[in-house]
Coordinates of C-alpha atoms in Angstrom, one line a residue:
M43 CA 0.3 13.9 1.3
G44 CA 0.9 16.6 4.0
P45 CA 2.3 16.1 7.5
V46 CA 1.3 13.2 9.6
P47 CA -1.5 14.3 11.9
R48 CA -1.2 14.0 15.7
I49 CA -3.4 11.5 17.4
D50 CA -5.0 11.8 20.8
E51 CA -3.5 10.0 23.9
S52 CA -6.2 7.3 24.1
A53 CA -5.5 6.2 20.5
A54 CA -1.8 6.3 21.1
A55 CA -2.2 4.2 24.2
A56 CA -4.3 1.6 22.3
A57 CA -1.6 1.3 19.6
P58 CA 0.7 -1.2 21.4
T59 CA -2.1 -3.6 22.2
L60 CA -4.0 -3.5 18.9
S61 CA -2.9 -4.3 15.4
R62 CA -3.1 -1.5 12.8
S63 CA -6.0 -3.3 11.1
Q64 CA -7.9 -3.4 14.4
R65 CA -7.2 0.3 14.9
L66 CA -8.7 1.1 11.5
D67 CA -11.7 -1.1 12.2
R68 CA -12.4 0.8 15.4
L69 CA -12.5 4.2 13.8
P70 CA -15.7 6.2 12.9
F71 CA -16.2 7.2 9.3
T72 CA -13.7 10.1 8.9
R73 CA -12.9 12.7 6.3
E74 CA -10.0 10.5 5.2
H75 CA -12.5 7.7 4.6
G76 CA -14.6 10.2 2.6
R77 CA -11.6 11.3 0.5
L78 CA -10.6 7.7 -0.2
L79 CA -14.2 6.7 -1.1
G80 CA -14.6 9.8 -3.3
G81 CA -11.2 9.4 -5.0
A82 CA -11.8 5.8 -5.8
G83 CA -15.4 6.4 -6.7
I84 CA -14.5 9.1 -9.3
G85 CA -12.2 6.6 -11.0
W86 CA -15.0 4.0 -10.9
A87 CA -17.5 6.5 -12.5
L88 CA -15.0 7.2 -15.2
D89 CA -14.7 3.5 -15.8
A90 CA -18.5 3.1 -16.1
M91 CA -18.7 6.1 -18.5
D92 CA -16.2 4.4 -20.8
V93 CA -18.0 1.0 -20.7
G94 CA -21.4 2.7 -21.2
L95 CA -20.2 4.9 -24.1
I96 CA -19.5 1.9 -26.3
S97 CA -23.1 0.9 -26.4
F98 CA -24.1 4.3 -27.8
V99 CA -21.1 4.3 -30.2
M100 CA -22.3 0.9 -31.5
A101 CA -25.7 2.2 -32.2
A102 CA -24.2 5.2 -34.1
L103 CA -21.7 3.1 -36.1
S104 CA -24.3 0.6 -37.1
R105 CA -25.8 3.3 -39.2
Q106 CA -22.8 5.5 -40.1
W107 CA -20.5 2.7 -41.1
Q108 CA -23.3 0.3 -42.1
L109 CA -21.8 -2.5 -39.8
S110 CA -23.2 -6.0 -39.7
D111 CA -24.3 -7.6 -36.4
T112 CA -21.0 -9.6 -36.5
S113 CA -18.9 -6.5 -36.5
L114 CA -20.9 -4.8 -33.8
S115 CA -20.7 -7.9 -31.7
L116 CA -16.9 -7.9 -32.0
I117 CA -16.8 -4.2 -31.0
G118 CA -19.0 -4.9 -28.0
S119 CA -17.0 -8.0 -27.0
I120 CA -13.3 -7.1 -27.6
G121 CA -13.2 -4.7 -24.6
F122 CA -14.4 -7.5 -22.4
V123 CA -11.6 -9.8 -23.7
G124 CA -9.2 -7.2 -22.4
M125 CA -11.1 -6.8 -19.2
A126 CA -10.9 -10.6 -18.5
L127 CA -7.2 -10.6 -19.0
G128 CA -6.8 -7.3 -17.1
A129 CA -8.8 -8.3 -14.1
T130 CA -6.6 -11.4 -13.6
L131 CA -3.3 -9.6 -14.1
G132 CA -4.4 -6.6 -12.1
G133 CA -5.3 -8.7 -9.1
L134 CA -1.9 -10.4 -9.2
L135 CA -0.1 -7.1 -9.5
A136 CA -2.1 -5.6 -6.7
D137 CA -0.8 -8.3 -4.3
R138 CA 2.8 -7.6 -5.5
I139 CA 3.3 -3.9 -6.2
G140 CA 0.3 -2.4 -4.4
R141 CA -3.3 -1.5 -4.8
R142 CA -2.8 2.3 -5.4
N143 CA -0.1 1.8 -8.1
V144 CA -2.2 -0.6 -10.1
F145 CA -5.2 1.7 -9.7
A146 CA -3.3 4.8 -11.0
F147 CA -1.6 3.0 -13.9
T148 CA -4.8 1.4 -15.2
L149 CA -6.6 4.7 -15.2
L150 CA -3.8 6.1 -17.3
L151 CA -3.8 3.2 -19.7
Y152 CA -7.5 3.1 -20.5
G153 CA -7.9 6.9 -20.6
L154 CA -5.2 7.2 -23.3
A155 CA -6.6 4.3 -25.3
T156 CA -10.2 5.7 -25.1
G157 CA -9.0 9.1 -26.3
A158 CA -7.1 7.5 -29.2
S159 CA -10.3 5.5 -30.1
A160 CA -11.9 8.9 -31.2
L161 CA -9.4 8.9 -34.1
A162 CA -10.2 5.4 -35.4
T163 CA -11.0 5.2 -39.1
S164 CA -11.6 1.4 -39.3
V165 CA -13.2 -1.4 -37.4
G166 CA -9.7 -3.0 -37.0
A167 CA -8.2 0.0 -35.4
L168 CA -11.2 0.4 -33.1
L169 CA -10.9 -3.2 -32.0
V170 CA -7.3 -2.9 -31.1
L171 CA -7.8 0.2 -29.0
R172 CA -10.9 -1.2 -27.3
F173 CA -8.9 -4.3 -26.3
I174 CA -6.3 -1.9 -24.6
V175 CA -9.1 0.0 -22.9
G176 CA -10.4 -3.3 -21.6
L177 CA -7.0 -4.2 -20.1
G178 CA -7.1 -1.0 -18.0
L179 CA -10.7 -1.3 -17.0
G180 CA -10.5 -4.9 -16.0
S181 CA -7.5 -4.3 -13.8
E182 CA -8.9 -1.2 -12.1
L183 CA -12.3 -2.3 -10.9
P184 CA -11.4 -5.2 -8.4
V185 CA -8.4 -3.3 -7.2
A186 CA -10.4 -0.2 -6.2
S187 CA -12.9 -2.2 -4.3
T188 CA -10.1 -4.1 -2.5
L189 CA -8.4 -0.9 -1.5
V190 CA -11.6 0.6 -0.1
S191 CA -12.5 -2.7 1.7
E192 CA -9.1 -2.7 3.5
Y193 CA -9.6 0.8 4.9
A194 CA -13.3 0.6 5.7
P195 CA -14.3 0.0 9.4
A196 CA -15.7 -3.6 9.6
R197 CA -19.2 -2.6 10.8
I198 CA -19.8 -0.4 7.6
R199 CA -17.4 -2.1 5.2
G200 CA -20.2 -3.6 3.0
R201 CA -22.1 -0.3 2.8
L202 CA -19.0 1.7 1.8
V203 CA -18.2 -0.7 -1.0
V204 CA -21.8 -0.6 -2.3
I205 CA -21.5 3.2 -2.2
L206 CA -18.3 2.9 -4.2
E207 CA -20.1 0.7 -6.7
A208 CA -22.9 3.3 -6.9
F209 CA -20.4 5.6 -8.7
W210 CA -20.9 3.1 -11.6
A211 CA -24.4 4.4 -12.0
V212 CA -23.1 8.0 -12.0
G213 CA -20.6 7.1 -14.8
W214 CA -23.2 5.2 -16.8
L215 CA -25.6 8.2 -16.5
L216 CA -22.8 10.4 -17.8
A217 CA -22.4 7.9 -20.7
A218 CA -26.2 8.0 -21.4
L219 CA -26.1 11.8 -21.3
L220 CA -23.2 11.9 -23.7
G221 CA -25.0 9.4 -26.0
Y222 CA -28.2 11.5 -25.9
L223 CA -26.6 14.9 -26.2
V224 CA -23.3 14.3 -28.1
V225 CA -23.4 11.0 -30.0
A226 CA -26.8 11.5 -31.4
G227 CA -26.1 15.2 -32.2
S228 CA -23.9 14.8 -35.3
D229 CA -22.1 12.3 -37.5
N230 CA -18.9 12.8 -35.5
G231 CA -20.7 12.9 -32.2
W232 CA -19.3 9.5 -31.2
R233 CA -15.8 10.7 -31.8
W234 CA -16.3 13.7 -29.5
A235 CA -17.8 11.4 -26.8
L236 CA -14.8 9.1 -26.9
A237 CA -12.4 12.0 -26.8
L238 CA -14.0 13.0 -23.5
G239 CA -13.2 9.5 -22.3
A240 CA -9.5 10.5 -22.1
V241 CA -10.3 12.3 -18.8
P242 CA -9.1 9.2 -16.6
A243 CA -5.6 9.7 -17.9
V244 CA -5.4 13.1 -16.2
Y245 CA -7.2 11.8 -13.1
A246 CA -4.5 9.1 -12.7
L247 CA -2.1 11.8 -11.6
Y248 CA -4.3 12.8 -8.7
V249 CA -4.8 9.2 -7.7
R250 CA -1.1 8.5 -7.5
R251 CA -0.5 11.5 -5.3
S252 CA -3.5 11.6 -3.1
I253 CA -4.9 8.1 -2.4
P254 CA -3.2 6.1 0.3
E255 CA -1.7 2.7 -0.2
S256 CA -3.4 -0.2 1.7
V257 CA -2.1 -0.6 5.2
R258 CA -2.5 -4.4 5.0
F259 CA -0.4 -4.4 1.8
L260 CA 2.3 -2.2 3.3
E261 CA 2.5 -4.5 6.3
S262 CA 2.7 -7.6 4.1
T263 CA 5.7 -6.1 2.3
G264 CA 7.6 -5.0 5.4
R265 CA 6.9 -1.2 5.0
H266 CA 5.8 -0.8 8.6
A267 CA 6.7 2.9 8.9
E268 CA 4.5 3.8 6.0
A269 CA 1.7 1.6 7.3
E270 CA 1.9 3.4 10.7
A271 CA 1.8 6.8 9.1
A272 CA -1.3 5.8 7.1
V273 CA -3.1 4.6 10.2
Q274 CA -2.2 7.7 12.2
R275 CA -3.5 9.8 9.2
F276 CA -6.9 8.2 9.5
E277 CA -6.9 8.2 13.4
G278 CA -6.2 12.0 13.4
S279 CA -8.9 12.8 10.8
T280 CA -12.1 14.5 11.8
P281 CA -15.3 12.3 11.8
M282 CA -17.5 13.1 8.8
F283 CA -20.9 13.0 10.6
G284 CA -20.1 14.5 14.0
G285 CA -19.2 12.7 17.2
A286 CA -15.9 12.3 19.0
A287 CA -12.7 11.3 17.2
G288 CA -11.0 8.0 18.2
P289 CA -12.0 4.4 18.5
V290 CA -15.5 3.0 18.7
A291 CA -16.7 -0.6 19.6
P292 CA -14.4 -3.2 18.1
P293 CA -15.6 -5.4 15.3
A294 CA -16.4 -9.1 15.7
A295 CA -13.6 -11.5 15.0
A296 CA -14.2 -14.4 12.7
G297 CA -16.4 -16.8 14.5
D298 CA -17.9 -14.3 17.0
A299 CA -21.5 -13.3 17.0
P300 CA -22.0 -9.6 16.6
A301 CA -24.3 -7.6 18.8
D302 CA -27.3 -7.9 16.5
G303 CA -27.1 -11.7 16.8
A304 CA -26.2 -12.3 13.1
V305 CA -24.4 -15.6 12.4
T306 CA -21.0 -15.1 11.0
A307 CA -18.4 -17.3 9.4
P308 CA -16.0 -19.4 11.5
A309 CA -12.3 -18.6 11.4
D310 CA -10.4 -20.3 8.6
A311 CA -7.2 -22.3 8.6
P312 CA -4.1 -20.2 7.6
V313 CA -3.6 -20.0 3.8
T314 CA 0.0 -20.9 3.0
A315 CA -0.2 -21.3 -0.8
T316 CA -0.2 -18.3 -3.2
G317 CA -1.8 -17.4 -6.5
L318 CA -4.5 -19.5 -8.1
S319 CA -3.7 -22.6 -6.1
A320 CA -4.6 -20.9 -2.9
L321 CA -8.0 -19.9 -4.2
W322 CA -8.9 -23.6 -4.8
G323 CA -7.4 -24.9 -1.5
A324 CA -9.6 -26.7 0.9
S325 CA -10.5 -23.6 3.0
L326 CA -11.3 -21.3 0.1
R327 CA -12.7 -23.7 -2.6
S328 CA -16.4 -23.4 -2.0
R329 CA -16.4 -19.6 -1.8
T330 CA -14.2 -19.4 -4.9
L331 CA -16.7 -21.6 -6.8
G332 CA -19.6 -19.5 -5.6
L333 CA -17.9 -16.2 -6.6
W334 CA -16.9 -17.4 -10.0
L335 CA -20.4 -18.7 -10.8
V336 CA -22.0 -15.4 -9.6
W337 CA -19.5 -13.3 -11.5
F338 CA -20.0 -15.3 -14.7
F339 CA -23.8 -15.3 -14.9
V340 CA -24.2 -11.7 -13.7
N341 CA -21.7 -10.5 -16.3
F342 CA -23.5 -12.5 -19.0
A343 CA -26.9 -11.1 -18.2
Y344 CA -25.9 -7.5 -17.4
Y345 CA -23.5 -6.9 -20.3
G346 CA -25.7 -8.8 -22.8
A347 CA -28.7 -6.6 -21.8
F348 CA -27.1 -3.2 -21.4
T349 CA -24.4 -3.2 -24.1
W350 CA -27.0 -4.0 -26.7
L351 CA -30.0 -2.2 -25.3
P352 CA -29.8 1.0 -27.4
T353 CA -29.1 -1.0 -30.6
L354 CA -31.9 -3.5 -29.9
L355 CA -34.4 -0.7 -29.3
V356 CA -33.4 1.0 -32.6
A357 CA -33.8 -2.4 -34.4
D358 CA -37.2 -2.8 -32.8
G359 CA -38.4 0.4 -34.5
M360 CA -37.4 3.3 -32.3
T361 CA -35.4 6.3 -33.6
M362 CA -31.9 6.6 -32.3
V363 CA -32.8 9.7 -30.2
K364 CA -35.8 7.9 -28.7
S365 CA -33.7 4.8 -28.0
F366 CA -31.0 6.9 -26.2
Q367 CA -33.7 8.7 -24.2
Y368 CA -35.2 5.4 -23.0
T369 CA -31.8 4.1 -22.1
L370 CA -31.1 7.3 -20.1
I371 CA -34.3 6.8 -18.1
I372 CA -33.6 3.1 -17.5
T373 CA -30.0 3.9 -16.4
A374 CA -31.3 6.4 -13.8
A375 CA -33.0 3.6 -12.0
Q376 CA -29.6 2.2 -11.0
L377 CA -29.1 4.8 -8.3
P378 CA -32.0 3.8 -6.1
G379 CA -31.0 0.2 -6.6
Y380 CA -27.6 0.9 -5.1
A381 CA -29.1 3.0 -2.2
V382 CA -31.4 0.1 -1.2
A383 CA -28.6 -2.4 -1.4
A384 CA -26.3 -0.2 0.7
Y385 CA -28.9 -0.1 3.4
L386 CA -29.8 -3.8 3.3
I387 CA -26.3 -5.2 3.2
E388 CA -25.6 -4.1 6.8
R389 CA -29.1 -5.0 7.9
W390 CA -29.8 -8.4 6.2
G391 CA -26.2 -9.3 5.4
R392 CA -24.2 -9.8 2.2
R393 CA -25.5 -13.2 1.1
P394 CA -29.3 -12.6 1.5
T395 CA -29.0 -9.1 -0.1
L396 CA -27.1 -10.4 -3.1
A397 CA -29.4 -13.4 -3.6
S398 CA -32.6 -11.3 -3.2
F399 CA -31.5 -8.7 -5.8
L400 CA -30.5 -11.4 -8.2
V401 CA -33.9 -13.0 -7.9
G402 CA -35.5 -9.5 -8.5
A403 CA -33.3 -9.1 -11.6
A404 CA -34.5 -12.4 -12.9
G405 CA -38.1 -11.3 -12.5
A406 CA -37.4 -8.0 -14.2
A407 CA -35.7 -9.7 -17.2
A408 CA -38.7 -12.0 -17.5
L409 CA -41.0 -8.9 -17.6
F410 CA -38.8 -7.3 -20.3
A411 CA -39.1 -10.5 -22.4
V412 CA -42.9 -10.1 -22.6
A413 CA -43.2 -6.3 -22.6
S414 CA -45.1 -5.1 -25.7
T415 CA -45.7 -1.4 -25.1
P416 CA -43.3 1.5 -24.6
A417 CA -44.6 1.9 -21.0
G418 CA -44.0 -1.8 -20.4
V419 CA -40.4 -1.7 -21.9
L420 CA -39.6 1.4 -19.7
T421 CA -41.0 -0.2 -16.5
A422 CA -39.3 -3.5 -17.0
G423 CA -36.1 -1.8 -18.0
C424 CA -36.1 0.3 -14.8
L425 CA -36.8 -2.7 -12.6
L426 CA -34.0 -4.6 -14.3
S427 CA -31.6 -1.7 -13.8
F428 CA -32.7 -1.3 -10.1
F429 CA -32.2 -5.0 -9.2
C430 CA -29.2 -5.7 -11.4
L431 CA -27.1 -2.8 -10.1
G432 CA -28.1 -3.4 -6.5
A433 CA -26.8 -7.0 -7.0
W434 CA -23.5 -5.6 -8.5
G435 CA -23.0 -3.5 -5.4
A436 CA -23.5 -6.4 -3.1
L437 CA -21.2 -8.6 -5.2
Y438 CA -18.3 -6.1 -5.1
A439 CA -18.8 -5.8 -1.3
V440 CA -18.6 -9.5 -0.7
T441 CA -15.8 -10.4 -3.1
P442 CA -12.8 -9.0 -1.2
E443 CA -14.2 -10.3 2.1
M444 CA -13.9 -13.9 0.9
Y445 CA -10.1 -13.9 1.0
P446 CA -7.2 -13.2 3.4
T447 CA -4.9 -10.3 2.7
A448 CA -2.1 -12.3 1.0
V449 CA -4.5 -13.4 -1.8
R450 CA -7.3 -10.8 -1.6
G451 CA -6.3 -8.9 -4.8
T452 CA -5.6 -12.2 -6.6
G453 CA -9.0 -13.7 -5.5
A454 CA -11.0 -10.6 -6.5
G455 CA -9.1 -10.4 -9.8
W456 CA -9.6 -14.0 -10.8
A457 CA -13.3 -13.9 -9.9
S458 CA -13.7 -10.7 -12.0
G459 CA -11.6 -12.1 -14.8
F460 CA -13.6 -15.3 -15.0
G461 CA -16.8 -13.3 -15.0
R462 CA -15.5 -11.2 -17.9
L463 CA -15.4 -14.4 -20.0
A464 CA -19.2 -14.2 -19.9
S465 CA -19.2 -10.5 -20.8
I466 CA -17.2 -11.5 -24.0
L467 CA -19.8 -14.2 -24.8
A468 CA -22.9 -12.1 -24.1
P469 CA -22.6 -9.5 -26.9
L470 CA -21.8 -12.3 -29.3
A471 CA -24.8 -14.3 -28.2
V472 CA -27.4 -11.5 -28.3
P473 CA -27.7 -11.3 -32.2
V474 CA -28.0 -15.1 -32.4
L475 CA -30.7 -15.2 -29.7
N476 CA -32.5 -12.2 -31.2
R477 CA -32.6 -13.8 -34.7
A478 CA -33.9 -17.1 -33.1
G479 CA -36.6 -15.6 -30.9
D480 CA -36.5 -11.8 -30.8
L481 CA -36.4 -9.9 -27.5
W482 CA -38.4 -12.6 -25.8
L483 CA -35.7 -15.2 -26.1
V484 CA -32.9 -12.8 -25.4
F485 CA -34.3 -11.7 -22.0
T486 CA -35.6 -15.1 -21.0
V487 CA -32.1 -16.4 -21.3
F488 CA -30.9 -13.5 -19.1
A489 CA -33.6 -14.3 -16.5
G490 CA -32.2 -17.8 -16.3
A491 CA -28.7 -16.5 -15.9
F492 CA -29.8 -14.4 -12.9
V493 CA -31.5 -17.4 -11.3
I494 CA -28.3 -19.5 -11.5
A495 CA -26.3 -16.6 -10.0
A496 CA -28.8 -16.3 -7.1
A497 CA -28.3 -20.0 -6.4
A498 CA -24.5 -19.7 -6.5
A499 CA -24.6 -16.9 -4.0
L500 CA -25.7 -19.3 -1.4
L501 CA -22.2 -20.9 -1.5
L502 CA -20.7 -17.7 -0.1
Q503 CA -19.9 -17.1 3.5
E504 CA -21.6 -14.3 5.5
R505 CA -19.1 -11.7 6.6
K506 CA -21.3 -9.0 7.9
G507 CA -19.5 -7.1 10.7
V508 CA -16.5 -9.5 10.7
A509 CA -13.0 -8.2 10.5
L510 CA -11.1 -8.9 7.3
E511 CA -8.9 -12.0 7.4
Q512 CA -5.2 -11.4 7.7

């Protein structure tokens, strides 16, 4: 971790009158913020690589092992069963043993299980290992976004979490490259690709040593000396983009109107309950309902579409290599989607950005449903990728902001866990929908799911520029 950096006199003078969270909110974007964002983002990219790989492995196994749609659906869904359970448990553990500890352990767990999946010789063995992979993945994702949210200055918090989510596109691109270059290259290509998925187990060691624990968590558990050291570490760090070190304009408190005139949420009554009961208390009920609905329907449409996309294209007459090539191009469209969402989330706000991207995703899914030419499939797929992943970025930004510190990990974990139920159902539903009405019915249903998610987003409170609740 290195020695605690010295801070300048103005920052030291401010310390007695400001809370540690307020001191963090007043900082510019520093090199410590960059290290945290990069460290968490690499873990996020490795997660995405693992999730993305299974779609290419499914396409390969459908031919090599001559698997039925039922077996492929189970392989696609079982990881999400683990993710649903892992997200819930991971959020609870993050509020009890710390964000960093859960982040590191889950990287280790799913990395080892992914590497072991390369040795699977039967569907049964692969299903067990994919379930364990899902436990780790589901736990890690909401915890990482919570950790970054709790260090990010309020005025750029949403943007930083969207940038964190953008690492998902990097990981999915890595998966698409491995699918195109490795999985399609030989009969054992899928095994080599899964073996590379063990990298997170090694990366977990770096996370445990280098990424700081949440200041808000340290304070909530009475570890004030560690919390102070972490704040001073950020206060003494060099700004990333020039300018003087030290505090900047303070963020708005809940109920205040920021300088740009945006309307923000009023202060909430203190939350005294813990766990699931707190999430459904009077002050948090509507936002919990909105989050759970958005998470559910976005998971259903996203994982239903992208888990099956390579296999559906092969079934529609493309060669496996051509299918993987199209998927790679479609995946690349995720990156500009994140970039636009990262810009708009601090201009428009969280709720309008999330709802707009979900409406755009619904339109793109409808276009995919009627696409009849390769150019049409590619265009609709790129638009779907752009809007859907921009919506994911906004969703991960808004989720931790809906809850106070004591239940922030729990709230994010339960929202993610409930959403994962849809990611279990979606891969099972796709073959049924495809047999009933081909790609038209599959993607029309996905378009409807995005519309419902957009409506549910209107239940969320707007937290643009507002300090996180204690």
